[in-house]
PDB file of C-alpha atoms in Angstrom:
ATOM      1  CA  MET A  28      16.731  11.170  -4.326  1.00  0.00           C
ATOM      2  CA  THR A  29      15.905  13.209  -1.280  1.00  0.00           C
ATOM      3  CA  SER A  30      16.845  11.904   2.211  1.00  0.00           C
ATOM      4  CA  ASP A  31      13.410  10.133   2.341  1.00  0.00           C
ATOM      5  CA  GLY A  32      14.011   8.419  -1.038  1.00  0.00           C
ATOM      6  CA  LEU A  33      11.611  10.501  -3.076  1.00  0.00           C
ATOM      7  CA  ARG A  34      12.415  12.639  -6.092  1.00  0.00           C
ATOM      8  CA  ALA A  35      10.436  14.349  -8.764  1.00  0.00           C
ATOM      9  CA  LEU A  36      10.939  13.201 -12.348  1.00  0.00           C
ATOM     10  CA  PRO A  37      11.351  15.636 -15.239  1.00  0.00           C
ATOM     11  CA  PRO A  38       7.969  16.655 -16.734  1.00  0.00           C
ATOM     12  CA  MET A  39       6.560  13.965 -18.885  1.00  0.00           C
ATOM     13  CA  LEU A  40       2.995  15.273 -19.658  1.00  0.00           C
ATOM     14  CA  ASP A  41       1.426  18.697 -19.214  1.00  0.00           C
ATOM     15  CA  GLU A  42      -0.414  19.128 -15.858  1.00  0.00           C
ATOM     16  CA  VAL A  43       0.997  15.826 -14.504  1.00  0.00           C
ATOM     17  CA  GLU A  44       3.576  15.335 -11.802  1.00  0.00           C
ATOM     18  CA  CYS A  45       5.638  12.202 -11.561  1.00  0.00           C
ATOM     19  CA  TRP A  46       7.598  11.059  -8.546  1.00  0.00           C
ATOM     20  CA  LEU A  47      10.115   8.319  -8.141  1.00  0.00           C
ATOM     21  CA  ALA A  48      10.419   6.638  -4.720  1.00  0.00           C
ATOM     22  CA  ASP A  49      13.273   4.272  -3.434  1.00  0.00           C
ATOM     23  CA  LEU A  50      11.297   1.826  -1.354  1.00  0.00           C
ATOM     24  CA  ASP A  51      14.506   0.476   0.311  1.00  0.00           C
ATOM     25  CA  THR A  52      15.528   3.795   1.850  1.00  0.00           C
ATOM     26  CA  PRO A  53      15.544   3.310   5.672  1.00  0.00           C
ATOM     27  CA  ALA A  54      12.565   5.008   7.269  1.00  0.00           C
ATOM     28  CA  ALA A  55      10.578   4.864  10.379  1.00  0.00           C
ATOM     29  CA  ASP A  56       7.096   4.642   8.716  1.00  0.00           C
ATOM     30  CA  ASP A  57       4.169   4.110  10.969  1.00  0.00           C
ATOM     31  CA  VAL A  58       1.624   1.482   9.688  1.00  0.00           C
ATOM     32  CA  SER A  59      -1.122   3.358  11.646  1.00  0.00           C
ATOM     33  CA  ILE A  60      -0.954   6.026   8.890  1.00  0.00           C
ATOM     34  CA  LEU A  61      -2.605   3.522   6.522  1.00  0.00           C
ATOM     35  CA  ASP A  62      -6.378   2.912   6.528  1.00  0.00           C
ATOM     36  CA  ALA A  63      -7.910  -0.439   7.440  1.00  0.00           C
ATOM     37  CA  HIS A  64      -7.880  -1.817   3.940  1.00  0.00           C
ATOM     38  CA  GLU A  65      -4.223  -0.910   3.444  1.00  0.00           C
ATOM     39  CA  GLN A  66      -3.277  -2.426   6.744  1.00  0.00           C
ATOM     40  CA  GLU A  67      -5.019  -5.586   5.846  1.00  0.00           C
ATOM     41  CA  ARG A  68      -3.139  -5.883   2.589  1.00  0.00           C
ATOM     42  CA  PHE A  69       0.067  -5.041   4.457  1.00  0.00           C
ATOM     43  CA  SER A  70      -0.583  -7.809   7.042  1.00  0.00           C
ATOM     44  CA  ARG A  71      -1.112 -10.443   4.280  1.00  0.00           C
ATOM     45  CA  LEU A  72       2.383  -9.910   2.760  1.00  0.00           C
ATOM     46  CA  ARG A  73       4.732 -12.793   3.679  1.00  0.00           C
ATOM     47  CA  SER A  74       8.199 -11.187   3.940  1.00  0.00           C
ATOM     48  CA  ASP A  75       9.381  -8.302   5.952  1.00  0.00           C
ATOM     49  CA  GLN A  76      10.878  -6.763   2.772  1.00  0.00           C
ATOM     50  CA  HIS A  77       7.596  -6.883   0.907  1.00  0.00           C
ATOM     51  CA  ARG A  78       5.800  -5.348   3.895  1.00  0.00           C
ATOM     52  CA  GLN A  79       8.379  -2.619   4.178  1.00  0.00           C
ATOM     53  CA  ARG A  80       8.195  -1.755   0.499  1.00  0.00           C
ATOM     54  CA  TYR A  81       4.397  -1.725   0.493  1.00  0.00           C
ATOM     55  CA  LEU A  82       4.326   0.573   3.532  1.00  0.00           C
ATOM     56  CA  ARG A  83       6.864   2.916   2.126  1.00  0.00           C
ATOM     57  CA  ALA A  84       5.084   3.264  -1.207  1.00  0.00           C
ATOM     58  CA  HIS A  85       1.722   3.939   0.354  1.00  0.00           C
ATOM     59  CA  VAL A  86       3.125   6.289   2.982  1.00  0.00           C
ATOM     60  CA  GLN A  87       4.835   8.327   0.230  1.00  0.00           C
ATOM     61  CA  LEU A  88       1.554   8.372  -1.784  1.00  0.00           C
ATOM     62  CA  ARG A  89      -0.318   9.688   1.208  1.00  0.00           C
ATOM     63  CA  ARG A  90       2.284  12.327   1.878  1.00  0.00           C
ATOM     64  CA  LEU A  91       2.121  13.640  -1.574  1.00  0.00           C
ATOM     65  CA  LEU A  92      -1.680  13.630  -1.703  1.00  0.00           C
ATOM     66  CA  ALA A  93      -1.827  15.299   1.787  1.00  0.00           C
ATOM     67  CA  GLN A  94       0.353  18.158   0.537  1.00  0.00           C
ATOM     68  CA  ARG A  95      -2.169  18.603  -2.408  1.00  0.00           C
ATOM     69  CA  CYS A  96      -5.225  18.360  -0.149  1.00  0.00           C
ATOM     70  CA  GLY A  97      -3.925  20.383   2.822  1.00  0.00           C
ATOM     71  CA  CYS A  98      -4.463  17.612   5.364  1.00  0.00           C
ATOM     72  CA  ALA A  99      -2.417  15.196   7.426  1.00  0.00           C
ATOM     73  CA  PRO A 100      -1.303  11.810   5.552  1.00  0.00           C
ATOM     74  CA  ARG A 101      -3.437   9.717   7.822  1.00  0.00           C
ATOM     75  CA  GLN A 102      -6.454  11.834   6.937  1.00  0.00           C
ATOM     76  CA  VAL A 103      -6.346  11.089   3.208  1.00  0.00           C
ATOM     77  CA  ALA A 104      -9.388   8.963   2.415  1.00  0.00           C
ATOM     78  CA  PHE A 105      -9.851   6.737  -0.584  1.00  0.00           C
ATOM     79  CA  THR A 106     -12.705   5.201  -2.590  1.00  0.00           C
ATOM     80  CA  VAL A 107     -12.570   2.636  -5.351  1.00  0.00           C
ATOM     81  CA  GLY A 108     -14.216   2.451  -8.777  1.00  0.00           C
ATOM     82  CA  LEU A 109     -16.132  -0.580 -10.244  1.00  0.00           C
ATOM     83  CA  HIS A 110     -12.977  -2.473 -11.104  1.00  0.00           C
ATOM     84  CA  GLY A 111     -10.912  -1.345  -8.070  1.00  0.00           C
ATOM     85  CA  LYS A 112      -9.287   1.846  -9.481  1.00  0.00           C
ATOM     86  CA  PRO A 113      -8.509   3.990  -6.403  1.00  0.00           C
ATOM     87  CA  ALA A 114      -9.500   7.598  -6.128  1.00  0.00           C
ATOM     88  CA  LEU A 115      -9.664  10.297  -3.431  1.00  0.00           C
ATOM     89  CA  ALA A 116     -12.958  10.347  -1.505  1.00  0.00           C
ATOM     90  CA  GLY A 117     -14.849  13.610  -1.484  1.00  0.00           C
ATOM     91  CA  ALA A 118     -14.662  16.525  -3.866  1.00  0.00           C
ATOM     92  CA  SER A 119     -10.866  16.846  -4.446  1.00  0.00           C
ATOM     93  CA  PRO A 120      -9.882  17.261  -8.093  1.00  0.00           C
ATOM     94  CA  VAL A 121      -6.657  15.375  -7.511  1.00  0.00           C
ATOM     95  CA  ARG A 122      -6.235  12.192  -9.607  1.00  0.00           C
ATOM     96  CA  PHE A 123      -3.401   9.856  -8.967  1.00  0.00           C
ATOM     97  CA  SER A 124      -1.886   6.451  -9.855  1.00  0.00           C
ATOM     98  CA  LEU A 125       0.788   4.375  -8.058  1.00  0.00           C
ATOM     99  CA  SER A 126       2.889   1.504  -9.308  1.00  0.00           C
ATOM    100  CA  HIS A 127       5.843  -0.431  -7.765  1.00  0.00           C
ATOM    101  CA  SER A 128       8.338  -2.945  -8.958  1.00  0.00           C
ATOM    102  CA  ALA A 129      10.866  -4.494  -6.495  1.00  0.00           C
ATOM    103  CA  GLY A 130      12.472  -1.560  -4.639  1.00  0.00           C
ATOM    104  CA  LEU A 131      10.994   1.219  -6.885  1.00  0.00           C
ATOM    105  CA  ALA A 132       7.716   3.036  -6.884  1.00  0.00           C
ATOM    106  CA  VAL A 133       6.319   5.750  -9.244  1.00  0.00           C
ATOM    107  CA  ILE A 134       3.461   8.110  -8.457  1.00  0.00           C
ATOM    108  CA  ALA A 135       1.517  10.269 -10.923  1.00  0.00           C
ATOM    109  CA  LEU A 136      -0.628  13.171  -9.775  1.00  0.00           C
ATOM    110  CA  SER A 137      -2.867  15.554 -11.679  1.00  0.00           C
ATOM    111  CA  ASP A 138      -5.676  18.041 -10.901  1.00  0.00           C
ATOM    112  CA  THR A 139      -7.069  17.889 -14.385  1.00  0.00           C
ATOM    113  CA  ARG A 140      -6.389  14.534 -15.968  1.00  0.00           C
ATOM    114  CA  THR A 141      -7.110  10.952 -15.083  1.00  0.00           C
ATOM    115  CA  VAL A 142      -3.800   9.183 -14.933  1.00  0.00           C
ATOM    116  CA  GLY A 143      -2.355   5.680 -15.083  1.00  0.00           C
ATOM    117  CA  ILE A 144       1.264   4.829 -14.450  1.00  0.00           C
ATOM    118  CA  ASP A 145       3.279   1.553 -14.489  1.00  0.00           C
ATOM    119  CA  ILE A 146       6.876   0.657 -13.814  1.00  0.00           C
ATOM    120  CA  GLU A 147       8.991  -2.520 -14.272  1.00  0.00           C
ATOM    121  CA  GLN A 148      12.553  -2.749 -13.242  1.00  0.00           C
ATOM    122  CA  SER A 149      14.704  -3.855 -16.170  1.00  0.00           C
ATOM    123  CA  ARG A 150      15.495  -7.589 -16.062  1.00  0.00           C
ATOM    124  CA  PHE A 151      15.656 -10.634 -18.149  1.00  0.00           C
ATOM    125  CA  VAL A 152      12.178 -12.199 -18.731  1.00  0.00           C
ATOM    126  CA  PRO A 153      12.678 -15.839 -19.810  1.00  0.00           C
ATOM    127  CA  GLU A 154       8.993 -16.274 -20.656  1.00  0.00           C
ATOM    128  CA  ALA A 155       8.770 -13.034 -22.640  1.00  0.00           C
ATOM    129  CA  MET A 156       7.639 -14.700 -25.871  1.00  0.00           C
ATOM    130  CA  ALA A 157       5.069 -16.993 -24.201  1.00  0.00           C
ATOM    131  CA  LEU A 158       3.563 -13.954 -22.365  1.00  0.00           C
ATOM    132  CA  ALA A 159       3.647 -11.854 -25.515  1.00  0.00           C
ATOM    133  CA  ASN A 160       1.812 -14.510 -27.486  1.00  0.00           C
ATOM    134  CA  ARG A 161      -0.786 -14.662 -24.883  1.00  0.00           C
ATOM    135  CA  TRP A 162      -1.280 -11.047 -23.828  1.00  0.00           C
ATOM    136  CA  PHE A 163      -0.134  -8.940 -26.789  1.00  0.00           C
ATOM    137  CA  GLN A 164      -1.592  -8.379 -30.233  1.00  0.00           C
ATOM    138  CA  PRO A 165      -0.032 -10.558 -32.974  1.00  0.00           C
ATOM    139  CA  GLU A 166       1.779  -7.661 -34.499  1.00  0.00           C
ATOM    140  CA  GLU A 167       3.370  -6.770 -31.160  1.00  0.00           C
ATOM    141  CA  ALA A 168       4.437 -10.373 -30.453  1.00  0.00           C
ATOM    142  CA  ILE A 169       5.888 -10.681 -33.950  1.00  0.00           C
ATOM    143  CA  ALA A 170       7.901  -7.527 -33.455  1.00  0.00           C
ATOM    144  CA  ILE A 171       9.371  -8.825 -30.220  1.00  0.00           C
ATOM    145  CA  ALA A 172      10.146 -12.259 -31.754  1.00  0.00           C
ATOM    146  CA  SER A 173      12.089 -10.501 -34.609  1.00  0.00           C
ATOM    147  CA  LEU A 174      14.523  -9.032 -32.118  1.00  0.00           C
ATOM    148  CA  PRO A 175      17.804 -10.723 -30.990  1.00  0.00           C
ATOM    149  CA  GLU A 176      17.079 -12.730 -27.900  1.00  0.00           C
ATOM    150  CA  ALA A 177      19.103 -10.345 -25.711  1.00  0.00           C
ATOM    151  CA  GLN A 178      16.663  -7.456 -26.603  1.00  0.00           C
ATOM    152  CA  ARG A 179      13.385  -9.224 -26.282  1.00  0.00           C
ATOM    153  CA  SER A 180      12.956  -8.684 -22.504  1.00  0.00           C
ATOM    154  CA  ALA A 181      13.338  -4.928 -22.781  1.00  0.00           C
ATOM    155  CA  SER A 182      10.856  -4.719 -25.669  1.00  0.00           C
ATOM    156  CA  PHE A 183       8.379  -7.017 -23.751  1.00  0.00           C
ATOM    157  CA  LEU A 184       8.539  -4.824 -20.598  1.00  0.00           C
ATOM    158  CA  THR A 185       8.111  -1.611 -22.627  1.00  0.00           C
ATOM    159  CA  CYS A 186       4.952  -3.002 -24.289  1.00  0.00           C
ATOM    160  CA  TRP A 187       3.689  -4.363 -21.017  1.00  0.00           C
ATOM    161  CA  THR A 188       4.007  -1.180 -19.075  1.00  0.00           C
ATOM    162  CA  ARG A 189       2.341   0.772 -21.858  1.00  0.00           C
ATOM    163  CA  LYS A 190      -0.655  -1.554 -21.807  1.00  0.00           C
ATOM    164  CA  GLU A 191      -0.785  -1.400 -17.961  1.00  0.00           C
ATOM    165  CA  ALA A 192      -0.747   2.407 -18.008  1.00  0.00           C
ATOM    166  CA  VAL A 193      -3.610   2.483 -20.458  1.00  0.00           C
ATOM    167  CA  LEU A 194      -5.655   0.011 -18.449  1.00  0.00           C
ATOM    168  CA  LYS A 195      -5.008   1.884 -15.151  1.00  0.00           C
ATOM    169  CA  THR A 196      -6.180   5.154 -16.794  1.00  0.00           C
ATOM    170  CA  ILE A 197      -9.481   3.726 -17.998  1.00  0.00           C
ATOM    171  CA  GLY A 198      -9.859   2.000 -14.757  1.00  0.00           C
ATOM    172  CA  THR A 199     -10.409  -1.632 -15.857  1.00  0.00           C
ATOM    173  CA  GLY A 200      -7.107  -3.122 -14.919  1.00  0.00           C
ATOM    174  CA  LEU A 201      -6.648  -6.638 -16.288  1.00  0.00           C
ATOM    175  CA  THR A 202     -10.426  -7.152 -16.413  1.00  0.00           C
ATOM    176  CA  ARG A 203      -9.929  -5.990 -20.013  1.00  0.00           C
ATOM    177  CA  SER A 204      -7.435  -8.049 -21.998  1.00  0.00           C
ATOM    178  CA  PRO A 205      -4.158  -6.248 -22.935  1.00  0.00           C
ATOM    179  CA  ALA A 206      -4.475  -8.106 -26.233  1.00  0.00           C
ATOM    180  CA  SER A 207      -7.639  -6.055 -27.101  1.00  0.00           C
ATOM    181  CA  PHE A 208      -5.744  -2.911 -28.168  1.00  0.00           C
ATOM    182  CA  PHE A 209      -2.405  -2.042 -29.871  1.00  0.00           C
ATOM    183  CA  VAL A 210       0.358   0.004 -28.249  1.00  0.00           C
ATOM    184  CA  GLY A 211       3.447  -1.139 -30.209  1.00  0.00           C
ATOM    185  CA  THR A 212       6.904  -2.042 -28.916  1.00  0.00           C
ATOM    186  CA  THR A 213       9.122   0.799 -30.217  1.00  0.00           C
ATOM    187  CA  VAL A 214       9.961   4.238 -28.968  1.00  0.00           C
ATOM    188  CA  ALA A 215       8.379   5.797 -31.999  1.00  0.00           C
ATOM    189  CA  PRO A 216       5.303   8.030 -31.302  1.00  0.00           C
ATOM    190  CA  HIS A 217       2.122   6.128 -31.838  1.00  0.00           C
ATOM    191  CA  ARG A 218      -1.597   7.105 -31.788  1.00  0.00           C
ATOM    192  CA  VAL A 219      -3.801   4.587 -29.968  1.00  0.00           C
ATOM    193  CA  PRO A 220      -7.586   4.615 -30.632  1.00  0.00           C
ATOM    194  CA  LEU A 221      -9.487   2.995 -27.771  1.00  0.00           C
ATOM    195  CA  GLU A 222     -13.177   3.217 -27.766  1.00  0.00           C
ATOM    196  CA  SER A 223     -14.068   6.886 -27.356  1.00  0.00           C
ATOM    197  CA  MET A 224     -10.468   7.883 -26.562  1.00  0.00           C
ATOM    198  CA  LEU A 225      -7.458   8.631 -28.675  1.00  0.00           C
ATOM    199  CA  MET A 226      -4.097   8.207 -27.150  1.00  0.00           C
ATOM    200  CA  ASP A 227      -0.679   9.515 -28.136  1.00  0.00           C
ATOM    201  CA  LEU A 228       2.159   7.218 -27.227  1.00  0.00           C
ATOM    202  CA  ARG A 229       5.896   7.885 -26.874  1.00  0.00           C
ATOM    203  CA  SER A 230       8.663   5.992 -25.083  1.00  0.00           C
ATOM    204  CA  VAL A 231      11.728   6.808 -23.002  1.00  0.00           C
ATOM    205  CA  GLU A 232      13.686   4.890 -20.235  1.00  0.00           C
ATOM    206  CA  LEU A 233      15.003   5.306 -16.695  1.00  0.00           C
ATOM    207  CA  ASN A 234      18.721   4.617 -16.344  1.00  0.00           C
ATOM    208  CA  LEU A 235      19.580   4.789 -12.689  1.00  0.00           C
ATOM    209  CA  PRO A 236      18.168   2.545 -11.561  1.00  0.00           C
ATOM    210  CA  ALA A 237      17.354   0.796 -14.819  1.00  0.00           C
ATOM    211  CA  ALA A 238      13.609   0.558 -15.346  1.00  0.00           C
ATOM    212  CA  VAL A 239      10.777   0.966 -17.875  1.00  0.00           C
ATOM    213  CA  LEU A 240       8.101   3.496 -16.964  1.00  0.00           C
ATOM    214  CA  SER A 241       4.853   4.297 -18.763  1.00  0.00           C
ATOM    215  CA  ILE A 242       2.331   6.937 -18.041  1.00  0.00           C
ATOM    216  CA  ALA A 243      -1.107   7.660 -19.528  1.00  0.00           C
ATOM    217  CA  ALA A 244      -3.385  10.709 -19.025  1.00  0.00           C
ATOM    218  CA  THR A 245      -6.731  11.627 -20.457  1.00  0.00           C
ATOM    219  CA  ILE A 246      -7.431  14.854 -22.268  1.00  0.00           C
ATOM    220  CA  ASP A 247     -10.989  15.973 -22.978  1.00  0.00           C
ATOM    221  CA  GLY A 248     -12.184  12.354 -23.319  1.00  0.00           C
ATOM    222  CA  ASP A 249      -8.952  11.377 -25.087  1.00  0.00           C
ATOM    223  CA  ALA A 250      -5.868   9.914 -23.394  1.00  0.00           C
ATOM    224  CA  THR A 251      -2.167  10.677 -23.909  1.00  0.00           C
ATOM    225  CA  ILE A 252       0.455   8.179 -23.023  1.00  0.00           C
ATOM    226  CA  ALA A 253       4.192   8.681 -22.595  1.00  0.00           C
ATOM    227  CA  ALA A 254       6.222   5.575 -21.796  1.00  0.00           C
ATOM    228  CA  ARG A 255       9.557   6.450 -20.291  1.00  0.00           C
ATOM    229  CA  HIS A 256      12.382   4.232 -21.521  1.00  0.00           C
ATOM    230  CA  ARG A 257      15.792   5.777 -20.697  1.00  0.00           C
ATOM    231  CA  ALA A 258      15.483   9.012 -18.657  1.00  0.00           C
ATOM    232  CA  PRO A 259      18.298  10.600 -16.738  1.00  0.00           C
TER     233      PRO A 259
END
């Protein structure tokens, strides 16, 4: 990590940058850098810790986008799609995606591909099977259930981040059910057909700190996904 808690991750996909941010690194971020919508969301958060982490994540995103766009962080302007997927306003080619979990955030940037990224810090998920049965395809839920109980949480989180990355890329979020398409639960490469897109899927992991990270990026109408599941 740099002194401001931000570091570049090793390349995961061609023409895509990925950054990892420590949201608990002390910083004197100014909430006035955020736009009115971001400030409203910031003010609705209940705890000081949640507000600090939200502010840190969004300031870091603005700084990275400002470097790409040649402007000040507070001058970065956003628009949103039909289902709320954020994008840069104006004619900039830069596409981005932001995700955070507890004290970590990940940011994906690309000039040529629509991207979606998701992160979950590794943890025990006591309701993993109930959630898998509700939100995953039967084959995925069965695969998780077949594992020893101690391994189910990691498998669940890997599958969940893969699905989130896909949904963020196509811009629907959870308005489209994660159970409507298959991504699998193993680290083996997998090809995912989704409507007019075809997606290649792989898995790796973050170690320090322990987290599961997935990223998806479109290619000529297709999408490519790499889910990180144990990276240095």
